[in-house]
Every structure is written in structure tokens, then in C-alpha cells.
PDB file of C-alpha atoms in Angstrom:
ATOM      1  CA  MET A   1       0.000   0.000   0.000  1.00 52.00           C
ATOM      2  CA  LYS A   2       2.732   2.443   0.968  1.00 46.00           C
ATOM      3  CA  GLY A   3       4.612   1.602  -2.230  1.00 50.00           C
ATOM      4  CA  ASN A   4       1.539   2.304  -4.358  1.00 53.00           C
ATOM      5  CA  LEU A   5       0.955   5.591  -2.532  1.00 45.00           C
ATOM      6  CA  ALA A   6       4.548   6.662  -3.106  1.00 47.00           C
ATOM      7  CA  MET A   7       4.304   5.722  -6.781  1.00 51.00           C
ATOM      8  CA  ARG A   8       1.085   7.726  -7.204  1.00 54.00           C
ATOM      9  CA  PHE A   9       2.697  10.696  -5.462  1.00 43.00           C
ATOM     10  CA  LEU A  10       5.713  10.500  -7.769  1.00 43.00           C
ATOM     11  CA  GLU A  11       3.513  10.339 -10.869  1.00 54.00           C
ATOM     12  CA  THR A  12       1.393  13.255  -9.643  1.00 50.00           C
ATOM     13  CA  ALA A  13       4.433  15.373  -8.831  1.00 46.00           C
ATOM     14  CA  THR A  14       5.988  14.628 -12.218  1.00 48.00           C
ATOM     15  CA  THR A  15       2.802  15.566 -14.075  1.00 51.00           C
ATOM     16  CA  MET A  16       2.414  18.773 -12.083  1.00 48.00           C
ATOM     17  CA  GLY A  17       6.064  19.597 -12.630  1.00 48.00           C
ATOM     18  CA  ARG A  18       5.699  19.349 -16.386  1.00 51.00           C
ATOM     19  CA  SER A  19       2.532  21.429 -16.319  1.00 50.00           C
ATOM     20  CA  MET A  20       4.100  24.138 -14.196  1.00 47.00           C
ATOM     21  CA  VAL A  21       7.188  24.317 -16.404  1.00 42.00           C
ATOM     22  CA  ARG A  22       4.935  24.760 -19.439  1.00 49.00           C
ATOM     23  CA  TRP A  23       2.963  27.403 -17.542  1.00 42.00           C
ATOM     24  CA  ALA A  24       6.142  29.235 -16.554  1.00 42.00           C
ATOM     25  CA  SER A  25       7.455  29.185 -20.111  1.00 44.00           C
ATOM     26  CA  GLY A  26       4.170  30.501 -21.436  1.00 47.00           C
ATOM     27  CA  ALA A  27       4.045  33.199 -18.782  1.00 43.00           C
ATOM     28  CA  ALA A  28       7.569  34.304 -19.637  1.00 40.00           C
ATOM     29  CA  VAL A  29       6.628  34.632 -23.306  1.00 40.00           C
ATOM     30  CA  VAL A  30       3.482  36.603 -22.465  1.00 39.00           C
ATOM     31  CA  LEU A  31       5.426  38.923 -20.180  1.00 37.00           C
ATOM     32  CA  ALA A  32       8.100  39.448 -22.821  1.00 38.00           C
ATOM     33  CA  LEU A  33       5.469  40.303 -25.418  1.00 39.00           C
ATOM     34  CA  ALA A  34       3.757  42.656 -22.974  1.00 40.00           C
ATOM     35  CA  ALA A  35       7.040  44.445 -22.315  1.00 41.00           C
ATOM     36  CA  SER A  36       7.708  44.754 -26.040  1.00 44.00           C
ATOM     37  CA  SER A  37       4.245  46.195 -26.584  1.00 45.00           C
ATOM     38  CA  ARG A  38       5.135  49.048 -24.247  1.00 58.00           C
ATOM     39  CA  ALA A  39       7.700  50.311 -26.780  1.00 70.00           C
ATOM     40  CA  GLU A  40       6.318  53.427 -28.430  1.00 90.00           C
ATOM     41  CA  VAL A  41       7.506  55.713 -31.196  1.00 95.00           C
ATOM     42  CA  LEU A  42       7.408  59.128 -29.545  1.00 97.00           C
ATOM     43  CA  THR A  43       8.281  61.175 -32.624  1.00 98.00           C
ATOM     44  CA  THR A  44       9.916  60.771 -36.025  1.00 98.00           C
ATOM     45  CA  ALA A  45      12.433  63.003 -37.767  1.00 98.00           C
ATOM     46  CA  THR A  46      11.147  66.267 -39.199  1.00 97.00           C
ATOM     47  CA  TYR A  47      14.369  66.868 -41.129  1.00 96.00           C
ATOM     48  CA  ASP A  48      17.351  64.754 -42.114  1.00 96.00           C
ATOM     49  CA  THR A  49      20.079  64.911 -44.712  1.00 94.00           C
ATOM     50  CA  ASP A  50      23.625  63.917 -45.475  1.00 94.00           C
ATOM     51  CA  SER A  51      26.207  66.252 -46.903  1.00 94.00           C
ATOM     52  CA  TYR A  52      29.468  65.659 -48.687  1.00 93.00           C
ATOM     53  CA  VAL A  53      31.506  68.196 -46.739  1.00 93.00           C
ATOM     54  CA  TYR A  54      33.892  69.123 -49.548  1.00 92.00           C
ATOM     55  CA  PHE A  55      31.065  70.265 -51.830  1.00 90.00           C
ATOM     56  CA  GLY A  56      28.392  70.951 -49.218  1.00 89.00           C
ATOM     57  CA  LEU A  57      25.699  69.063 -51.130  1.00 82.00           C
ATOM     58  CA  ASN A  58      22.332  68.815 -49.395  1.00 76.00           C
ATOM     59  CA  ALA A  59      20.607  65.473 -49.951  1.00 71.00           C
ATOM     60  CA  ALA A  60      17.508  66.296 -47.910  1.00 68.00           C
ATOM     61  CA  ARG A  61      15.134  64.247 -50.090  1.00 71.00           C
ATOM     62  CA  ALA A  62      17.208  61.066 -50.344  1.00 82.00           C
ATOM     63  CA  THR A  63      15.890  57.814 -48.895  1.00 92.00           C
ATOM     64  CA  GLU A  64      19.203  57.153 -47.122  1.00 94.00           C
ATOM     65  CA  ILE A  65      21.671  58.995 -44.916  1.00 95.00           C
ATOM     66  CA  THR A  66      25.205  58.140 -46.024  1.00 93.00           C
ATOM     67  CA  LEU A  67      27.961  58.615 -43.448  1.00 93.00           C
ATOM     68  CA  GLY A  68      31.732  58.902 -43.592  1.00 92.00           C
ATOM     69  CA  ALA A  69      34.518  59.503 -41.095  1.00 91.00           C
ATOM     70  CA  PRO A  70      35.526  63.120 -40.381  1.00 87.00           C
ATOM     71  CA  LEU A  71      39.085  64.272 -40.805  1.00 79.00           C
ATOM     72  CA  PRO A  72      40.778  66.808 -38.495  1.00 76.00           C
ATOM     73  CA  PRO A  73      40.081  70.493 -39.241  1.00 70.00           C
ATOM     74  CA  GLY A  74      42.273  71.769 -42.057  1.00 72.00           C
ATOM     75  CA  VAL A  75      42.451  68.409 -43.853  1.00 80.00           C
ATOM     76  CA  ASP A  76      40.602  67.939 -47.158  1.00 79.00           C
ATOM     77  CA  PRO A  77      37.121  66.836 -45.990  1.00 88.00           C
ATOM     78  CA  HIS A  78      36.116  64.135 -48.465  1.00 89.00           C
ATOM     79  CA  TYR A  79      33.434  62.423 -46.408  1.00 91.00           C
ATOM     80  CA  ASN A  80      29.708  62.606 -45.643  1.00 92.00           C
ATOM     81  CA  VAL A  81      28.161  63.856 -42.426  1.00 95.00           C
ATOM     82  CA  GLY A  82      24.507  63.371 -41.457  1.00 96.00           C
ATOM     83  CA  PHE A  83      22.091  65.767 -39.775  1.00 97.00           C
ATOM     84  CA  VAL A  84      18.781  64.817 -38.114  1.00 98.00           C
ATOM     85  CA  LYS A  85      16.243  66.993 -36.340  1.00 98.00           C
ATOM     86  CA  PHE A  86      13.123  66.133 -34.312  1.00 99.00           C
ATOM     87  CA  ASP A  87      10.134  68.128 -33.102  1.00 98.00           C
ATOM     88  CA  VAL A  88       9.914  67.281 -29.388  1.00 98.00           C
ATOM     89  CA  SER A  89       7.408  69.975 -28.421  1.00 97.00           C
ATOM     90  CA  GLU A  90       4.718  67.392 -27.633  1.00 96.00           C
ATOM     91  CA  LEU A  91       6.943  65.151 -25.496  1.00 97.00           C
ATOM     92  CA  SER A  92       7.081  65.131 -21.702  1.00 96.00           C
ATOM     93  CA  LEU A  93      10.143  65.079 -19.486  1.00 97.00           C
ATOM     94  CA  SER A  94       9.162  61.724 -17.991  1.00 95.00           C
ATOM     95  CA  GLY A  95      10.390  58.445 -19.391  1.00 94.00           C
ATOM     96  CA  ALA A  96      13.411  57.361 -21.415  1.00 96.00           C
ATOM     97  CA  LYS A  97      14.036  58.521 -24.976  1.00 97.00           C
ATOM     98  CA  TYR A  98      16.048  56.369 -27.365  1.00 97.00           C
ATOM     99  CA  LEU A  99      17.305  57.370 -30.782  1.00 98.00           C
ATOM    100  CA  GLU A 100      16.238  54.688 -33.270  1.00 97.00           C
ATOM    101  CA  LEU A 101      18.277  54.162 -36.455  1.00 97.00           C
ATOM    102  CA  GLU A 102      18.076  51.389 -39.041  1.00 96.00           C
ATOM    103  CA  PRO A 103      20.738  50.625 -41.681  1.00 95.00           C
ATOM    104  CA  ASN A 104      20.054  49.620 -45.256  1.00 93.00           C
ATOM    105  CA  THR A 105      21.877  46.293 -45.361  1.00 90.00           C
ATOM    106  CA  ALA A 106      21.586  46.160 -49.163  1.00 89.00           C
ATOM    107  CA  THR A 107      23.865  49.169 -49.682  1.00 84.00           C
ATOM    108  CA  ALA A 108      25.718  49.868 -46.429  1.00 83.00           C
ATOM    109  CA  VAL A 109      29.194  48.644 -45.542  1.00 86.00           C
ATOM    110  CA  LEU A 110      28.576  46.805 -42.273  1.00 87.00           C
ATOM    111  CA  PRO A 111      29.249  46.238 -39.444  1.00 90.00           C
ATOM    112  CA  SER A 112      30.090  49.800 -38.562  1.00 91.00           C
ATOM    113  CA  ALA A 113      29.987  52.331 -35.745  1.00 93.00           C
ATOM    114  CA  VAL A 114      28.165  55.656 -35.800  1.00 96.00           C
ATOM    115  CA  ALA A 115      28.899  58.639 -33.569  1.00 96.00           C
ATOM    116  CA  ILE A 116      25.865  60.591 -32.341  1.00 98.00           C
ATOM    117  CA  ALA A 117      26.569  64.190 -31.353  1.00 98.00           C
ATOM    118  CA  ARG A 118      24.546  67.189 -30.297  1.00 98.00           C
ATOM    119  CA  LEU A 119      24.498  70.076 -32.758  1.00 98.00           C
ATOM    120  CA  TYR A 120      25.127  73.554 -31.378  1.00 98.00           C
ATOM    121  CA  GLY A 121      24.236  75.511 -34.508  1.00 97.00           C
ATOM    122  CA  ASN A 122      21.700  75.713 -37.325  1.00 96.00           C
ATOM    123  CA  THR A 123      22.541  73.478 -40.285  1.00 95.00           C
ATOM    124  CA  ASP A 124      21.566  76.327 -42.625  1.00 94.00           C
ATOM    125  CA  ASP A 125      24.694  78.085 -41.388  1.00 96.00           C
ATOM    126  CA  TYR A 126      26.724  74.992 -42.302  1.00 96.00           C
ATOM    127  CA  PHE A 127      25.457  75.016 -45.879  1.00 93.00           C
ATOM    128  CA  ALA A 128      25.952  78.779 -46.067  1.00 93.00           C
ATOM    129  CA  ALA A 129      29.614  78.507 -45.029  1.00 91.00           C
ATOM    130  CA  GLY A 130      30.441  78.622 -48.721  1.00 89.00           C
ATOM    131  CA  SER A 131      33.688  76.638 -48.799  1.00 91.00           C
ATOM    132  CA  ALA A 132      35.182  73.371 -47.617  1.00 92.00           C
ATOM    133  CA  PRO A 133      37.328  75.129 -44.977  1.00 92.00           C
ATOM    134  CA  GLY A 134      34.286  77.086 -43.805  1.00 94.00           C
ATOM    135  CA  ARG A 135      32.123  73.978 -43.470  1.00 94.00           C
ATOM    136  CA  THR A 136      34.939  72.084 -41.763  1.00 93.00           C
ATOM    137  CA  ALA A 137      35.363  74.919 -39.267  1.00 93.00           C
ATOM    138  CA  TRP A 138      31.594  75.026 -38.654  1.00 95.00           C
ATOM    139  CA  LEU A 139      31.523  71.295 -37.911  1.00 95.00           C
ATOM    140  CA  ALA A 140      34.507  71.603 -35.587  1.00 93.00           C
ATOM    141  CA  ALA A 141      32.732  74.323 -33.605  1.00 95.00           C
ATOM    142  CA  ASN A 142      29.183  72.944 -33.659  1.00 97.00           C
ATOM    143  CA  ALA A 143      29.484  69.146 -33.794  1.00 96.00           C
ATOM    144  CA  TYR A 144      32.972  67.872 -33.039  1.00 92.00           C
ATOM    145  CA  GLY A 145      33.769  70.276 -30.212  1.00 88.00           C
ATOM    146  CA  GLN A 146      32.189  68.047 -27.551  1.00 89.00           C
ATOM    147  CA  PRO A 147      32.439  64.271 -27.026  1.00 91.00           C
ATOM    148  CA  PRO A 148      29.682  62.340 -28.835  1.00 95.00           C
ATOM    149  CA  LEU A 149      26.570  61.507 -26.842  1.00 95.00           C
ATOM    150  CA  ALA A 150      26.960  57.874 -27.846  1.00 95.00           C
ATOM    151  CA  THR A 151      28.585  55.574 -30.353  1.00 95.00           C
ATOM    152  CA  MET A 152      26.148  53.114 -31.880  1.00 95.00           C
ATOM    153  CA  SER A 153      27.447  49.763 -33.119  1.00 94.00           C
ATOM    154  CA  ILE A 154      25.555  48.873 -36.301  1.00 92.00           C
ATOM    155  CA  SER A 155      25.450  45.126 -36.885  1.00 90.00           C
ATOM    156  CA  ALA A 156      25.696  43.429 -40.260  1.00 90.00           C
ATOM    157  CA  SER A 157      22.307  41.803 -39.683  1.00 91.00           C
ATOM    158  CA  GLY A 158      20.561  45.173 -39.818  1.00 91.00           C
ATOM    159  CA  GLY A 159      17.348  45.910 -37.958  1.00 93.00           C
ATOM    160  CA  LYS A 160      16.584  48.694 -35.520  1.00 94.00           C
ATOM    161  CA  HIS A 161      19.387  50.010 -33.320  1.00 95.00           C
ATOM    162  CA  TYR A 162      18.989  52.215 -30.256  1.00 96.00           C
ATOM    163  CA  ALA A 163      20.969  54.757 -28.247  1.00 96.00           C
ATOM    164  CA  ASP A 164      19.771  56.476 -25.078  1.00 97.00           C
ATOM    165  CA  ILE A 165      19.616  60.254 -25.657  1.00 97.00           C
ATOM    166  CA  THR A 166      17.212  61.058 -22.811  1.00 98.00           C
ATOM    167  CA  PRO A 167      19.212  63.970 -21.301  1.00 98.00           C
ATOM    168  CA  LEU A 168      19.523  65.720 -24.671  1.00 98.00           C
ATOM    169  CA  VAL A 169      15.848  65.324 -25.573  1.00 98.00           C
ATOM    170  CA  ASN A 170      14.789  66.556 -22.143  1.00 98.00           C
ATOM    171  CA  HIS A 171      17.061  69.567 -22.621  1.00 98.00           C
ATOM    172  CA  TRP A 172      15.363  70.311 -25.940  1.00 99.00           C
ATOM    173  CA  ILE A 173      11.958  70.026 -24.262  1.00 98.00           C
ATOM    174  CA  ALA A 174      12.975  72.485 -21.553  1.00 98.00           C
ATOM    175  CA  SER A 175      14.907  74.794 -23.915  1.00 98.00           C
ATOM    176  CA  PRO A 176      13.378  74.580 -27.423  1.00 98.00           C
ATOM    177  CA  ALA A 177      15.705  77.262 -28.792  1.00 98.00           C
ATOM    178  CA  ASP A 178      18.639  74.872 -28.299  1.00 98.00           C
ATOM    179  CA  ASN A 179      17.131  72.162 -30.499  1.00 99.00           C
ATOM    180  CA  TYR A 180      19.404  72.157 -33.541  1.00 98.00           C
ATOM    181  CA  GLY A 181      19.233  68.378 -33.859  1.00 98.00           C
ATOM    182  CA  ILE A 182      22.071  65.870 -33.979  1.00 99.00           C
ATOM    183  CA  ALA A 183      25.022  65.094 -36.224  1.00 98.00           C
ATOM    184  CA  LEU A 184      26.004  61.583 -37.307  1.00 97.00           C
ATOM    185  CA  TRP A 185      29.291  60.303 -38.676  1.00 95.00           C
ATOM    186  CA  ARG A 186      31.169  57.052 -39.043  1.00 94.00           C
ATOM    187  CA  VAL A 187      33.725  56.045 -36.422  1.00 92.00           C
ATOM    188  CA  GLY A 188      36.809  54.234 -37.739  1.00 85.00           C
ATOM    189  CA  GLY A 189      36.770  51.953 -40.755  1.00 78.00           C
ATOM    190  CA  ASN A 190      38.323  52.338 -44.180  1.00 73.00           C
ATOM    191  CA  ASP A 191      38.024  55.400 -46.411  1.00 68.00           C
ATOM    192  CA  PHE A 192      35.197  53.966 -48.484  1.00 71.00           C
ATOM    193  CA  ASP A 193      33.243  52.233 -45.707  1.00 78.00           C
ATOM    194  CA  SER A 194      29.890  54.021 -45.684  1.00 84.00           C
ATOM    195  CA  PRO A 195      27.092  52.986 -43.353  1.00 89.00           C
ATOM    196  CA  GLU A 196      23.808  54.033 -44.930  1.00 93.00           C
ATOM    197  CA  LEU A 197      20.836  54.635 -42.674  1.00 96.00           C
ATOM    198  CA  PHE A 198      17.225  54.853 -43.799  1.00 96.00           C
ATOM    199  CA  SER A 199      16.042  58.464 -43.841  1.00 96.00           C
ATOM    200  CA  MET A 200      12.651  59.987 -43.105  1.00 96.00           C
ATOM    201  CA  ASN A 201      11.917  59.675 -46.850  1.00 94.00           C
ATOM    202  CA  ASP A 202      12.094  55.884 -46.776  1.00 96.00           C
ATOM    203  CA  PRO A 203       8.746  54.636 -48.183  1.00 95.00           C
ATOM    204  CA  LEU A 204       8.501  51.936 -45.503  1.00 96.00           C
ATOM    205  CA  GLY A 205       8.903  54.376 -42.614  1.00 95.00           C
ATOM    206  CA  ARG A 206      12.275  53.101 -41.395  1.00 96.00           C
ATOM    207  CA  GLY A 207      13.770  56.539 -40.846  1.00 97.00           C
ATOM    208  CA  PRO A 208      15.151  58.029 -37.615  1.00 98.00           C
ATOM    209  CA  ALA A 209      12.813  58.137 -34.628  1.00 98.00           C
ATOM    210  CA  ILE A 210      12.783  58.756 -30.907  1.00 98.00           C
ATOM    211  CA  ASN A 211      11.401  55.712 -29.170  1.00 95.00           C
ATOM    212  CA  SER A 212      10.562  54.648 -25.648  1.00 94.00           C
ATOM    213  CA  VAL A 213      12.166  51.209 -25.470  1.00 76.00           C
ATOM    214  CA  PRO A 214      11.671  48.935 -22.435  1.00 52.00           C
ATOM    215  CA  GLU A 215      14.859  47.999 -20.647  1.00 50.00           C
ATOM    216  CA  PRO A 216      15.928  44.431 -21.569  1.00 54.00           C
ATOM    217  CA  GLY A 217      16.340  43.737 -17.851  1.00 41.00           C
ATOM    218  CA  THR A 218      12.613  44.286 -17.347  1.00 34.00           C
ATOM    219  CA  VAL A 219      11.775  41.299 -19.509  1.00 36.00           C
ATOM    220  CA  ALA A 220      14.459  39.149 -17.896  1.00 37.00           C
ATOM    221  CA  LEU A 221      13.303  39.960 -14.363  1.00 37.00           C
ATOM    222  CA  ALA A 222       9.678  39.350 -15.280  1.00 37.00           C
ATOM    223  CA  SER A 223      10.559  35.952 -16.749  1.00 39.00           C
ATOM    224  CA  MET A 224      12.549  35.007 -13.649  1.00 43.00           C
ATOM    225  CA  ALA A 225       9.615  36.040 -11.467  1.00 43.00           C
ATOM    226  CA  ALA A 226       7.274  33.832 -13.496  1.00 42.00           C
ATOM    227  CA  VAL A 227       9.567  30.823 -13.129  1.00 43.00           C
ATOM    228  CA  GLY A 228       9.985  31.504  -9.415  1.00 49.00           C
ATOM    229  CA  LEU A 229       6.225  31.653  -8.938  1.00 45.00           C
ATOM    230  CA  ALA A 230       5.818  28.392 -10.824  1.00 46.00           C
ATOM    231  CA  VAL A 231       8.388  26.636  -8.628  1.00 44.00           C
ATOM    232  CA  THR A 232       6.706  27.929  -5.459  1.00 49.00           C
ATOM    233  CA  CYS A 233       3.297  26.687  -6.610  1.00 47.00           C
ATOM    234  CA  LEU A 234       4.782  23.313  -7.545  1.00 47.00           C
ATOM    235  CA  ARG A 235       6.315  22.883  -4.102  1.00 54.00           C
ATOM    236  CA  ARG A 236       3.049  23.751  -2.376  1.00 53.00           C
ATOM    237  CA  ARG A 237       1.030  21.343  -4.497  1.00 54.00           C
ATOM    238  CA  ALA A 238       3.572  18.580  -4.010  1.00 51.00           C
ATOM    239  CA  ALA A 239       3.481  19.133  -0.248  1.00 52.00           C
ATOM    240  CA  ARG A 240      -0.318  18.878  -0.201  1.00 55.00           C
ATOM    241  CA  ALA A 241      -0.231  15.712  -2.316  1.00 52.00           C
ATOM    242  CA  ALA A 242       2.246  14.104   0.088  1.00 53.00           C
ATOM    243  CA  ARG A 243      -0.027  14.522   3.112  1.00 56.00           C
ATOM    244  CA  PRO A 244      -1.762  11.283   4.189  1.00 55.00           C
ATOM    245  CA  SER A 245      -5.504  11.235   3.586  1.00 52.00           C
ATOM    246  CA  ALA A 246      -7.921  11.475   6.521  1.00 49.00           C
ATOM    247  CA  ALA A 247      -9.199   7.958   5.754  1.00 46.00           C
TER     248      ALA A 247
END
């Protein structure tokens, strides 16, 4: 009798264990999807372009933003720099703000790294500089003069990439007159390595955006909590099943 009771308990515990593991796995997936659904595009670019510094060409209607690596001031500037601007007047100071960029894997040289820097001047002044030395000097004063906000590693697999620019966006919200946008350029690489990012003119809407992205740790912690709850429930049920019946 005792042997049969022990066998039934073992079978019951095993069945419950499998069920709870399946429940925990399902809960983790649901929680991960719920966290992902909290991601929200806060605003998209209102202006973007790339410019070949030597000639000062404005490619404001192109579907891509082509980037190169800047040379020191005074050196012939044969590279592209990107400019992006956002309207943040409807955003609040609460919550994180991530810059969202997506490369065109069909044309870009990847992997690559992109510097993201605050602009301290109007890009119209850059285009009005009138000469390569003038534009180079403008960039040195208004883009390269401070360390970049972030350097984004762009993978060869493409997809959306993010960089936290919360302090800058909040500054723009509080001081709209300082919102000149951001500058983008390639970090390192060979002379002809050009990461190409989708612009606001991309027909599929893959251009620059400011996004509220959930922290990856949120999903991980939620999944761990689900598994922990499942284990606790399993232990309690197993303990109840092990108790001798009143009969």
C-alpha cells in the first residue's frame, strides 16, 4: 500500500512539474510580449540629410543617410556627415528617450559604428559657409567640439538600433531654442566604408525616430519572477499531495 501511494505521489508530482514548467514558459513569453508592446515611437524626424563636406551638397530628399569619417580640421574633408532633427514639443520630461536608427543592409558597408553628437548651430549656417574650410570649421565648432553623446554599433544583420539620448531630448523640451538636432558620422573603418541609414523619406517608414524602449532587464526579471512563482506553486502542491488522507 505504501509503495503504491509513493508511486502515485511521484507520478502526480511529475505531471504537475511538467505542467508548471509549461505554464512558466508561457508566462515568460506573455510577459516578454507585454514588455515589447510598451515600446512606443514618440516622434519621427522632421528633417534629415547627409552632406558631402567638400562640396556641401544637401541630400535632404534622399531615402538614405550616407555617413563617412571626419578628418581633423584643415584636412581635405572628403566624407559625408549626417544631420537629423526632431520636433519634441509634444513630449514630456518623464520616461526614457532612445534614438532609433536602421541601416540599409543592401547598400551599407557593415558592421560599422556611428557617432551621435549634439548640434550647437543651425545646419543652414553649415550650408551657407560657402567653402570646404568654412564647413569644416563650422563642424569643428558645432558638432565635433564636444564628445559624442553615444557611439552606436551597427550590426551586419541590420534591424533597428537604439541609443539612449534622454538627457539631450529633455534639454530640448525644456529649452526649445537649443534644439538644432544631432550630427552623425562614421567612427573608424576604411576610407570607403559608408554605413547608410534609412532616412525619413524611406517609403517603408524606417527613418530616424525617438522611441521609448523597455529595458531588456525588465523582460528578464519578469521571466525570472514567473519561473519563481511556478516553482513555489509546484512545491506547495507537491506538499499537499504528500499529506496522508484522513481515511
